[in-house]
C-alpha atoms as a PDB file:
ATOM      1  CA  MET A   1     -71.228 -25.823  91.593  1.00  0.00           C
ATOM      2  CA  ALA A   2     -69.963 -29.271  90.500  1.00  0.00           C
ATOM      3  CA  ALA A   3     -66.249 -29.819  90.994  1.00  0.00           C
ATOM      4  CA  GLN A   4     -64.122 -30.593  87.857  1.00  0.00           C
ATOM      5  CA  GLY A   5     -62.557 -33.863  89.165  1.00  0.00           C
ATOM      6  CA  LYS A   6     -65.627 -35.681  90.411  1.00  0.00           C
ATOM      7  CA  GLU A   7     -66.786 -38.795  88.761  1.00  0.00           C
ATOM      8  CA  MET A   8     -69.078 -38.420  85.659  1.00  0.00           C
ATOM      9  CA  LYS A   9     -71.717 -40.778  84.734  1.00  0.00           C
ATOM     10  CA  LEU A  10     -73.510 -40.635  81.313  1.00  0.00           C
ATOM     11  CA  LEU A  11     -77.143 -42.008  80.967  1.00  0.00           C
ATOM     12  CA  GLY A  12     -77.151 -42.863  77.345  1.00  0.00           C
ATOM     13  CA  SER A  13     -76.840 -45.506  74.592  1.00  0.00           C
ATOM     14  CA  HIS A  14     -74.290 -46.380  71.960  1.00  0.00           C
ATOM     15  CA  LYS A  15     -77.196 -46.379  69.340  1.00  0.00           C
ATOM     16  CA  SER A  16     -78.271 -42.854  70.223  1.00  0.00           C
ATOM     17  CA  PRO A  17     -76.860 -39.683  68.148  1.00  0.00           C
ATOM     18  CA  PHE A  18     -77.603 -37.621  71.064  1.00  0.00           C
ATOM     19  CA  SER A  19     -75.574 -39.607  73.393  1.00  0.00           C
ATOM     20  CA  LEU A  20     -72.780 -39.814  70.853  1.00  0.00           C
ATOM     21  CA  ARG A  21     -72.561 -35.908  70.841  1.00  0.00           C
ATOM     22  CA  VAL A  22     -71.587 -35.966  74.789  1.00  0.00           C
ATOM     23  CA  GLU A  23     -69.043 -38.838  74.198  1.00  0.00           C
ATOM     24  CA  ILE A  24     -67.371 -36.956  71.355  1.00  0.00           C
ATOM     25  CA  ALA A  25     -67.109 -33.876  73.840  1.00  0.00           C
ATOM     26  CA  PHE A  26     -65.648 -35.893  76.523  1.00  0.00           C
ATOM     27  CA  ASN A  27     -63.039 -37.281  74.103  1.00  0.00           C
ATOM     28  CA  LEU A  28     -62.149 -33.840  72.736  1.00  0.00           C
ATOM     29  CA  LYS A  29     -61.390 -32.707  76.197  1.00  0.00           C
ATOM     30  CA  GLY A  30     -59.603 -35.846  77.174  1.00  0.00           C
ATOM     31  CA  LEU A  31     -62.079 -36.743  80.036  1.00  0.00           C
ATOM     32  CA  GLY A  32     -62.820 -40.044  81.687  1.00  0.00           C
ATOM     33  CA  TYR A  33     -66.443 -40.967  82.014  1.00  0.00           C
ATOM     34  CA  GLU A  34     -68.839 -43.916  82.766  1.00  0.00           C
ATOM     35  CA  LEU A  35     -71.447 -44.807  80.049  1.00  0.00           C
ATOM     36  CA  LEU A  36     -74.549 -46.318  81.819  1.00  0.00           C
ATOM     37  CA  GLU A  37     -76.293 -47.962  78.877  1.00  0.00           C
ATOM     38  CA  GLU A  38     -80.192 -47.347  78.874  1.00  0.00           C
ATOM     39  CA  THR A  39     -82.484 -49.868  77.402  1.00  0.00           C
ATOM     40  CA  TRP A  40     -86.051 -49.710  76.013  1.00  0.00           C
ATOM     41  CA  GLU A  41     -87.181 -49.928  79.635  1.00  0.00           C
ATOM     42  CA  LYS A  42     -85.937 -46.746  81.084  1.00  0.00           C
ATOM     43  CA  SER A  43     -83.935 -47.029  84.360  1.00  0.00           C
ATOM     44  CA  GLN A  44     -85.172 -45.519  87.655  1.00  0.00           C
ATOM     45  CA  LEU A  45     -82.033 -43.311  87.711  1.00  0.00           C
ATOM     46  CA  LEU A  46     -82.960 -41.959  84.324  1.00  0.00           C
ATOM     47  CA  LEU A  47     -86.409 -41.212  85.354  1.00  0.00           C
ATOM     48  CA  GLU A  48     -85.182 -39.426  88.585  1.00  0.00           C
ATOM     49  CA  SER A  49     -82.491 -37.509  86.763  1.00  0.00           C
ATOM     50  CA  ASN A  50     -84.735 -36.266  83.876  1.00  0.00           C
ATOM     51  CA  PRO A  51     -88.083 -36.255  85.373  1.00  0.00           C
ATOM     52  CA  ILE A  52     -89.487 -33.611  82.753  1.00  0.00           C
ATOM     53  CA  TYR A  53     -88.635 -35.437  79.562  1.00  0.00           C
ATOM     54  CA  LYS A  54     -87.353 -38.794  80.762  1.00  0.00           C
ATOM     55  CA  MET A  55     -85.143 -39.006  77.940  1.00  0.00           C
ATOM     56  CA  ILE A  56     -81.430 -39.647  77.212  1.00  0.00           C
ATOM     57  CA  PRO A  57     -78.633 -38.318  77.517  1.00  0.00           C
ATOM     58  CA  VAL A  58     -78.121 -37.174  80.985  1.00  0.00           C
ATOM     59  CA  LEU A  59     -74.823 -36.262  82.488  1.00  0.00           C
ATOM     60  CA  ILE A  60     -74.498 -36.714  86.232  1.00  0.00           C
ATOM     61  CA  HIS A  61     -71.543 -34.908  87.473  1.00  0.00           C
ATOM     62  CA  ASP A  62     -70.961 -34.709  91.190  1.00  0.00           C
ATOM     63  CA  GLY A  63     -74.547 -35.950  91.691  1.00  0.00           C
ATOM     64  CA  GLN A  64     -75.965 -33.222  89.609  1.00  0.00           C
ATOM     65  CA  PRO A  65     -77.803 -34.101  86.471  1.00  0.00           C
ATOM     66  CA  ILE A  66     -77.583 -32.026  83.258  1.00  0.00           C
ATOM     67  CA  CYS A  67     -79.947 -32.776  80.394  1.00  0.00           C
ATOM     68  CA  GLU A  68     -80.248 -32.177  76.689  1.00  0.00           C
ATOM     69  CA  SER A  69     -77.244 -33.070  74.520  1.00  0.00           C
ATOM     70  CA  MET A  70     -76.110 -29.824  73.232  1.00  0.00           C
ATOM     71  CA  MET A  71     -76.554 -28.190  76.753  1.00  0.00           C
ATOM     72  CA  ILE A  72     -74.306 -30.931  78.065  1.00  0.00           C
ATOM     73  CA  VAL A  73     -71.700 -30.283  75.340  1.00  0.00           C
ATOM     74  CA  GLU A  74     -71.691 -26.496  76.377  1.00  0.00           C
ATOM     75  CA  TYR A  75     -71.482 -27.519  80.007  1.00  0.00           C
ATOM     76  CA  ILE A  76     -68.433 -29.744  79.414  1.00  0.00           C
ATOM     77  CA  ASP A  77     -66.787 -26.925  77.213  1.00  0.00           C
ATOM     78  CA  GLU A  78     -67.401 -24.395  80.061  1.00  0.00           C
ATOM     79  CA  VAL A  79     -66.280 -26.530  83.069  1.00  0.00           C
ATOM     80  CA  TRP A  80     -63.261 -27.752  81.324  1.00  0.00           C
ATOM     81  CA  ALA A  81     -62.563 -24.430  79.484  1.00  0.00           C
ATOM     82  CA  ARG A  82     -58.792 -24.533  80.420  1.00  0.00           C
ATOM     83  CA  THR A  83     -58.197 -27.611  78.281  1.00  0.00           C
ATOM     84  CA  ASN A  84     -56.364 -27.119  74.857  1.00  0.00           C
ATOM     85  CA  THR A  85     -59.573 -27.737  72.873  1.00  0.00           C
ATOM     86  CA  SER A  86     -62.458 -25.395  72.913  1.00  0.00           C
ATOM     87  CA  ILE A  87     -65.630 -26.788  71.436  1.00  0.00           C
ATOM     88  CA  LEU A  88     -67.550 -23.393  71.116  1.00  0.00           C
ATOM     89  CA  PRO A  89     -65.827 -20.524  69.162  1.00  0.00           C
ATOM     90  CA  SER A  90     -64.318 -17.729  71.497  1.00  0.00           C
ATOM     91  CA  ASP A  91     -65.646 -14.957  69.243  1.00  0.00           C
ATOM     92  CA  PRO A  92     -69.342 -14.003  70.254  1.00  0.00           C
ATOM     93  CA  TYR A  93     -70.566 -13.670  66.808  1.00  0.00           C
ATOM     94  CA  ASP A  94     -69.215 -16.968  65.633  1.00  0.00           C
ATOM     95  CA  ARG A  95     -70.485 -18.607  69.012  1.00  0.00           C
ATOM     96  CA  ALA A  96     -74.016 -17.292  68.158  1.00  0.00           C
ATOM     97  CA  MET A  97     -73.736 -18.578  64.554  1.00  0.00           C
ATOM     98  CA  ALA A  98     -72.710 -22.016  65.679  1.00  0.00           C
ATOM     99  CA  ARG A  99     -75.702 -22.251  68.010  1.00  0.00           C
ATOM    100  CA  PHE A 100     -77.891 -21.047  65.243  1.00  0.00           C
ATOM    101  CA  TRP A 101     -76.849 -23.904  62.959  1.00  0.00           C
ATOM    102  CA  ALA A 102     -76.882 -26.484  65.630  1.00  0.00           C
ATOM    103  CA  LYS A 103     -80.493 -25.452  66.285  1.00  0.00           C
ATOM    104  CA  TYR A 104     -81.172 -25.645  62.598  1.00  0.00           C
ATOM    105  CA  ILE A 105     -79.878 -29.134  62.360  1.00  0.00           C
ATOM    106  CA  ASP A 106     -81.948 -30.297  65.216  1.00  0.00           C
ATOM    107  CA  ASP A 107     -84.997 -28.743  63.871  1.00  0.00           C
ATOM    108  CA  LYS A 108     -84.683 -30.271  60.463  1.00  0.00           C
ATOM    109  CA  VAL A 109     -82.823 -33.683  60.707  1.00  0.00           C
ATOM    110  CA  PRO A 110     -84.145 -35.698  63.764  1.00  0.00           C
ATOM    111  CA  PRO A 111     -88.005 -35.349  62.697  1.00  0.00           C
ATOM    112  CA  SER A 112     -87.232 -36.370  59.180  1.00  0.00           C
ATOM    113  CA  LEU A 113     -84.900 -39.232  60.209  1.00  0.00           C
ATOM    114  CA  ARG A 114     -87.519 -40.664  62.447  1.00  0.00           C
ATOM    115  CA  ILE A 115     -89.988 -40.825  59.660  1.00  0.00           C
ATOM    116  CA  ILE A 116     -87.594 -42.439  57.425  1.00  0.00           C
ATOM    117  CA  MET A 117     -86.785 -45.057  60.241  1.00  0.00           C
ATOM    118  CA  GLY A 118     -90.449 -45.749  60.433  1.00  0.00           C
ATOM    119  CA  LEU A 119     -90.937 -44.298  63.795  1.00  0.00           C
ATOM    120  CA  LEU A 120     -93.292 -41.400  62.969  1.00  0.00           C
ATOM    121  CA  PRO A 121     -96.049 -41.288  60.390  1.00  0.00           C
ATOM    122  CA  GLY A 122     -95.231 -39.295  57.246  1.00  0.00           C
ATOM    123  CA  SER A 123     -93.864 -39.361  53.648  1.00  0.00           C
ATOM    124  CA  GLU A 124     -90.483 -40.871  53.401  1.00  0.00           C
ATOM    125  CA  GLU A 125     -89.730 -39.103  50.207  1.00  0.00           C
ATOM    126  CA  GLU A 126     -90.546 -35.675  51.725  1.00  0.00           C
ATOM    127  CA  ALA A 127     -88.471 -36.536  54.838  1.00  0.00           C
ATOM    128  CA  VAL A 128     -85.534 -37.384  52.643  1.00  0.00           C
ATOM    129  CA  ASN A 129     -85.941 -34.249  50.576  1.00  0.00           C
ATOM    130  CA  GLN A 130     -86.084 -32.162  53.797  1.00  0.00           C
ATOM    131  CA  ILE A 131     -82.752 -33.654  54.977  1.00  0.00           C
ATOM    132  CA  LEU A 132     -81.233 -33.051  51.624  1.00  0.00           C
ATOM    133  CA  THR A 133     -82.435 -29.411  51.489  1.00  0.00           C
ATOM    134  CA  ALA A 134     -80.918 -28.945  55.085  1.00  0.00           C
ATOM    135  CA  LEU A 135     -77.582 -30.589  53.982  1.00  0.00           C
ATOM    136  CA  GLN A 136     -77.246 -28.325  50.757  1.00  0.00           C
ATOM    137  CA  LEU A 137     -77.755 -25.284  53.118  1.00  0.00           C
ATOM    138  CA  LEU A 138     -75.137 -26.711  55.463  1.00  0.00           C
ATOM    139  CA  GLU A 139     -72.833 -27.138  52.476  1.00  0.00           C
ATOM    140  CA  LYS A 140     -72.881 -23.421  52.039  1.00  0.00           C
ATOM    141  CA  ALA A 141     -72.532 -22.823  55.773  1.00  0.00           C
ATOM    142  CA  PHE A 142     -69.562 -25.025  55.853  1.00  0.00           C
ATOM    143  CA  GLU A 143     -68.021 -23.187  52.858  1.00  0.00           C
ATOM    144  CA  LYS A 144     -68.393 -19.920  54.653  1.00  0.00           C
ATOM    145  CA  CYS A 145     -67.983 -20.935  58.512  1.00  0.00           C
ATOM    146  CA  GLY A 146     -65.013 -23.503  57.722  1.00  0.00           C
ATOM    147  CA  GLU A 147     -62.966 -20.831  55.820  1.00  0.00           C
ATOM    148  CA  GLY A 148     -61.024 -23.603  54.089  1.00  0.00           C
ATOM    149  CA  ASN A 149     -60.343 -25.778  57.319  1.00  0.00           C
ATOM    150  CA  ASP A 150     -61.233 -29.372  57.715  1.00  0.00           C
ATOM    151  CA  PHE A 151     -64.210 -28.751  60.163  1.00  0.00           C
ATOM    152  CA  PHE A 152     -66.985 -26.340  60.882  1.00  0.00           C
ATOM    153  CA  GLY A 153     -64.999 -25.513  64.081  1.00  0.00           C
ATOM    154  CA  GLY A 154     -61.813 -24.857  62.094  1.00  0.00           C
ATOM    155  CA  GLU A 155     -58.713 -27.124  62.375  1.00  0.00           C
ATOM    156  CA  THR A 156     -60.515 -29.546  64.640  1.00  0.00           C
ATOM    157  CA  VAL A 157     -64.035 -30.957  65.612  1.00  0.00           C
ATOM    158  CA  GLY A 158     -66.230 -28.124  67.319  1.00  0.00           C
ATOM    159  CA  TYR A 159     -69.863 -27.390  68.196  1.00  0.00           C
ATOM    160  CA  VAL A 160     -71.425 -27.675  64.788  1.00  0.00           C
ATOM    161  CA  ASP A 161     -69.395 -30.572  63.874  1.00  0.00           C
ATOM    162  CA  ILE A 162     -70.654 -32.582  66.801  1.00  0.00           C
ATOM    163  CA  ALA A 163     -74.265 -31.331  66.199  1.00  0.00           C
ATOM    164  CA  LEU A 164     -74.363 -32.693  62.654  1.00  0.00           C
ATOM    165  CA  GLY A 165     -71.670 -35.565  62.731  1.00  0.00           C
ATOM    166  CA  CYS A 166     -73.710 -37.403  65.390  1.00  0.00           C
ATOM    167  CA  TYR A 167     -76.189 -38.382  62.722  1.00  0.00           C
ATOM    168  CA  LEU A 168     -73.652 -39.826  60.128  1.00  0.00           C
ATOM    169  CA  GLY A 169     -74.110 -43.311  61.308  1.00  0.00           C
ATOM    170  CA  TRP A 170     -77.877 -43.139  61.052  1.00  0.00           C
ATOM    171  CA  PHE A 171     -77.536 -41.716  57.593  1.00  0.00           C
ATOM    172  CA  LYS A 172     -75.471 -44.474  56.444  1.00  0.00           C
ATOM    173  CA  ALA A 173     -77.856 -47.131  57.973  1.00  0.00           C
ATOM    174  CA  MET A 174     -80.810 -45.535  56.314  1.00  0.00           C
ATOM    175  CA  GLU A 175     -78.960 -45.365  53.051  1.00  0.00           C
ATOM    176  CA  LYS A 176     -78.299 -49.113  53.276  1.00  0.00           C
ATOM    177  CA  MET A 177     -81.897 -50.165  54.400  1.00  0.00           C
ATOM    178  CA  ASN A 178     -83.737 -47.917  51.894  1.00  0.00           C
ATOM    179  CA  GLY A 179     -81.453 -47.644  48.926  1.00  0.00           C
ATOM    180  CA  PHE A 180     -81.089 -43.799  48.659  1.00  0.00           C
ATOM    181  CA  THR A 181     -78.106 -41.606  49.166  1.00  0.00           C
ATOM    182  CA  ILE A 182     -78.161 -38.836  51.703  1.00  0.00           C
ATOM    183  CA  LEU A 183     -74.682 -37.467  51.486  1.00  0.00           C
ATOM    184  CA  ASP A 184     -74.331 -37.211  47.734  1.00  0.00           C
ATOM    185  CA  GLU A 185     -70.813 -35.977  46.414  1.00  0.00           C
ATOM    186  CA  SER A 186     -72.430 -34.574  43.370  1.00  0.00           C
ATOM    187  CA  LYS A 187     -74.467 -32.276  45.562  1.00  0.00           C
ATOM    188  CA  THR A 188     -72.518 -31.663  48.762  1.00  0.00           C
ATOM    189  CA  PRO A 189     -69.027 -32.537  47.868  1.00  0.00           C
ATOM    190  CA  LEU A 190     -67.621 -30.371  50.884  1.00  0.00           C
ATOM    191  CA  LEU A 191     -69.783 -32.182  53.303  1.00  0.00           C
ATOM    192  CA  VAL A 192     -68.822 -35.574  51.969  1.00  0.00           C
ATOM    193  CA  GLY A 193     -65.168 -34.747  52.637  1.00  0.00           C
ATOM    194  CA  TRP A 194     -66.016 -33.307  56.017  1.00  0.00           C
ATOM    195  CA  ALA A 195     -67.878 -36.325  56.985  1.00  0.00           C
ATOM    196  CA  ASN A 196     -64.831 -38.694  56.059  1.00  0.00           C
ATOM    197  CA  ARG A 197     -62.586 -36.541  58.161  1.00  0.00           C
ATOM    198  CA  PHE A 198     -64.993 -36.359  61.012  1.00  0.00           C
ATOM    199  CA  CYS A 199     -65.399 -40.067  61.370  1.00  0.00           C
ATOM    200  CA  SER A 200     -61.763 -40.554  61.214  1.00  0.00           C
ATOM    201  CA  HIS A 201     -61.115 -38.047  63.895  1.00  0.00           C
ATOM    202  CA  ASP A 202     -59.465 -39.447  67.136  1.00  0.00           C
ATOM    203  CA  SER A 203     -62.488 -38.081  69.263  1.00  0.00           C
ATOM    204  CA  VAL A 204     -65.039 -39.923  67.014  1.00  0.00           C
ATOM    205  CA  LYS A 205     -63.680 -43.131  65.509  1.00  0.00           C
ATOM    206  CA  GLY A 206     -63.796 -45.123  68.782  1.00  0.00           C
ATOM    207  CA  VAL A 207     -67.505 -44.160  69.613  1.00  0.00           C
ATOM    208  CA  MET A 208     -69.128 -44.044  66.293  1.00  0.00           C
ATOM    209  CA  PRO A 209     -71.759 -46.808  66.150  1.00  0.00           C
ATOM    210  CA  GLU A 210     -71.513 -49.650  63.549  1.00  0.00           C
ATOM    211  CA  VAL A 211     -73.808 -49.241  60.701  1.00  0.00           C
ATOM    212  CA  GLU A 212     -75.113 -52.903  61.104  1.00  0.00           C
ATOM    213  CA  MET A 213     -75.760 -52.508  64.799  1.00  0.00           C
ATOM    214  CA  LEU A 214     -77.970 -49.424  63.858  1.00  0.00           C
ATOM    215  CA  ILE A 215     -79.795 -51.389  61.264  1.00  0.00           C
ATOM    216  CA  GLU A 216     -80.687 -54.188  63.491  1.00  0.00           C
ATOM    217  CA  PHE A 217     -81.649 -51.870  66.272  1.00  0.00           C
ATOM    218  CA  ASN A 218     -83.946 -50.037  63.964  1.00  0.00           C
ATOM    219  CA  LYS A 219     -85.485 -53.461  63.129  1.00  0.00           C
ATOM    220  CA  LYS A 220     -86.153 -54.312  66.781  1.00  0.00           C
ATOM    221  CA  VAL A 221     -87.757 -51.046  67.399  1.00  0.00           C
ATOM    222  CA  ARG A 222     -90.079 -51.450  64.361  1.00  0.00           C
ATOM    223  CA  ASP A 223     -90.994 -54.964  65.673  1.00  0.00           C
ATOM    224  CA  LYS A 224     -91.762 -53.401  69.101  1.00  0.00           C
ATOM    225  CA  LEU A 225     -94.014 -50.765  67.496  1.00  0.00           C
ATOM    226  CA  ASN A 226     -95.492 -53.071  64.854  1.00  0.00           C
ATOM    227  CA  VAL A 227     -94.087 -51.160  61.946  1.00  0.00           C
ATOM    228  CA  ALA A 228     -93.679 -52.690  58.740  1.00  0.00           C
ATOM    229  CA  PRO A 229     -90.063 -53.067  57.550  1.00  0.00           C
ATOM    230  CA  ALA A 230     -88.619 -50.507  55.087  1.00  0.00           C
ATOM    231  CA  ASN A 231     -88.683 -51.609  51.514  1.00  0.00           C
END
């Protein structure tokens, strides 16, 4: 088993919502880490550390690689369980529900977001509608799970907050590029307030990517894939 005090390296990118999840988890726990920025050309270390999927993020802790963003978040929560902040709920039912909503988010949001970004074929209108439908369900989930608190996790950022909040920068970038609204105060007022609190949280505000950087990155990726720019 990896020792708690050993050096940690994160193979990831400032532009990746999945890497952002891990960085937020580190910050919540007050842990130091080294971010090794991956580029379009994947490093040999990444290929060796995640030979199955060859994707970021990968946490290397004491020489041992851990893959998949939410699995890394859980690993961090378990290894540093004695810190003041718990990412997953302590109650078994609440913990199961947090995992359920995190999986729902990843089932619905990333494929639709990639279509809107022009990285996958499909109808932009249908992709936007799928995200909006998911957010309306999450609005209801937040009302129930949050129980009047600021976050899904209660008084501070937790598991579901990390799962959804990592996409907020890309939501804003796509809104600016395409001229539509994803988080609409008239439809999801609770999530709009939640999003503002999430982005202002100490664990988040220093690592949330700038919208203009994401827009420029999306343009470069489109150029590499020879995809026409968004209208």
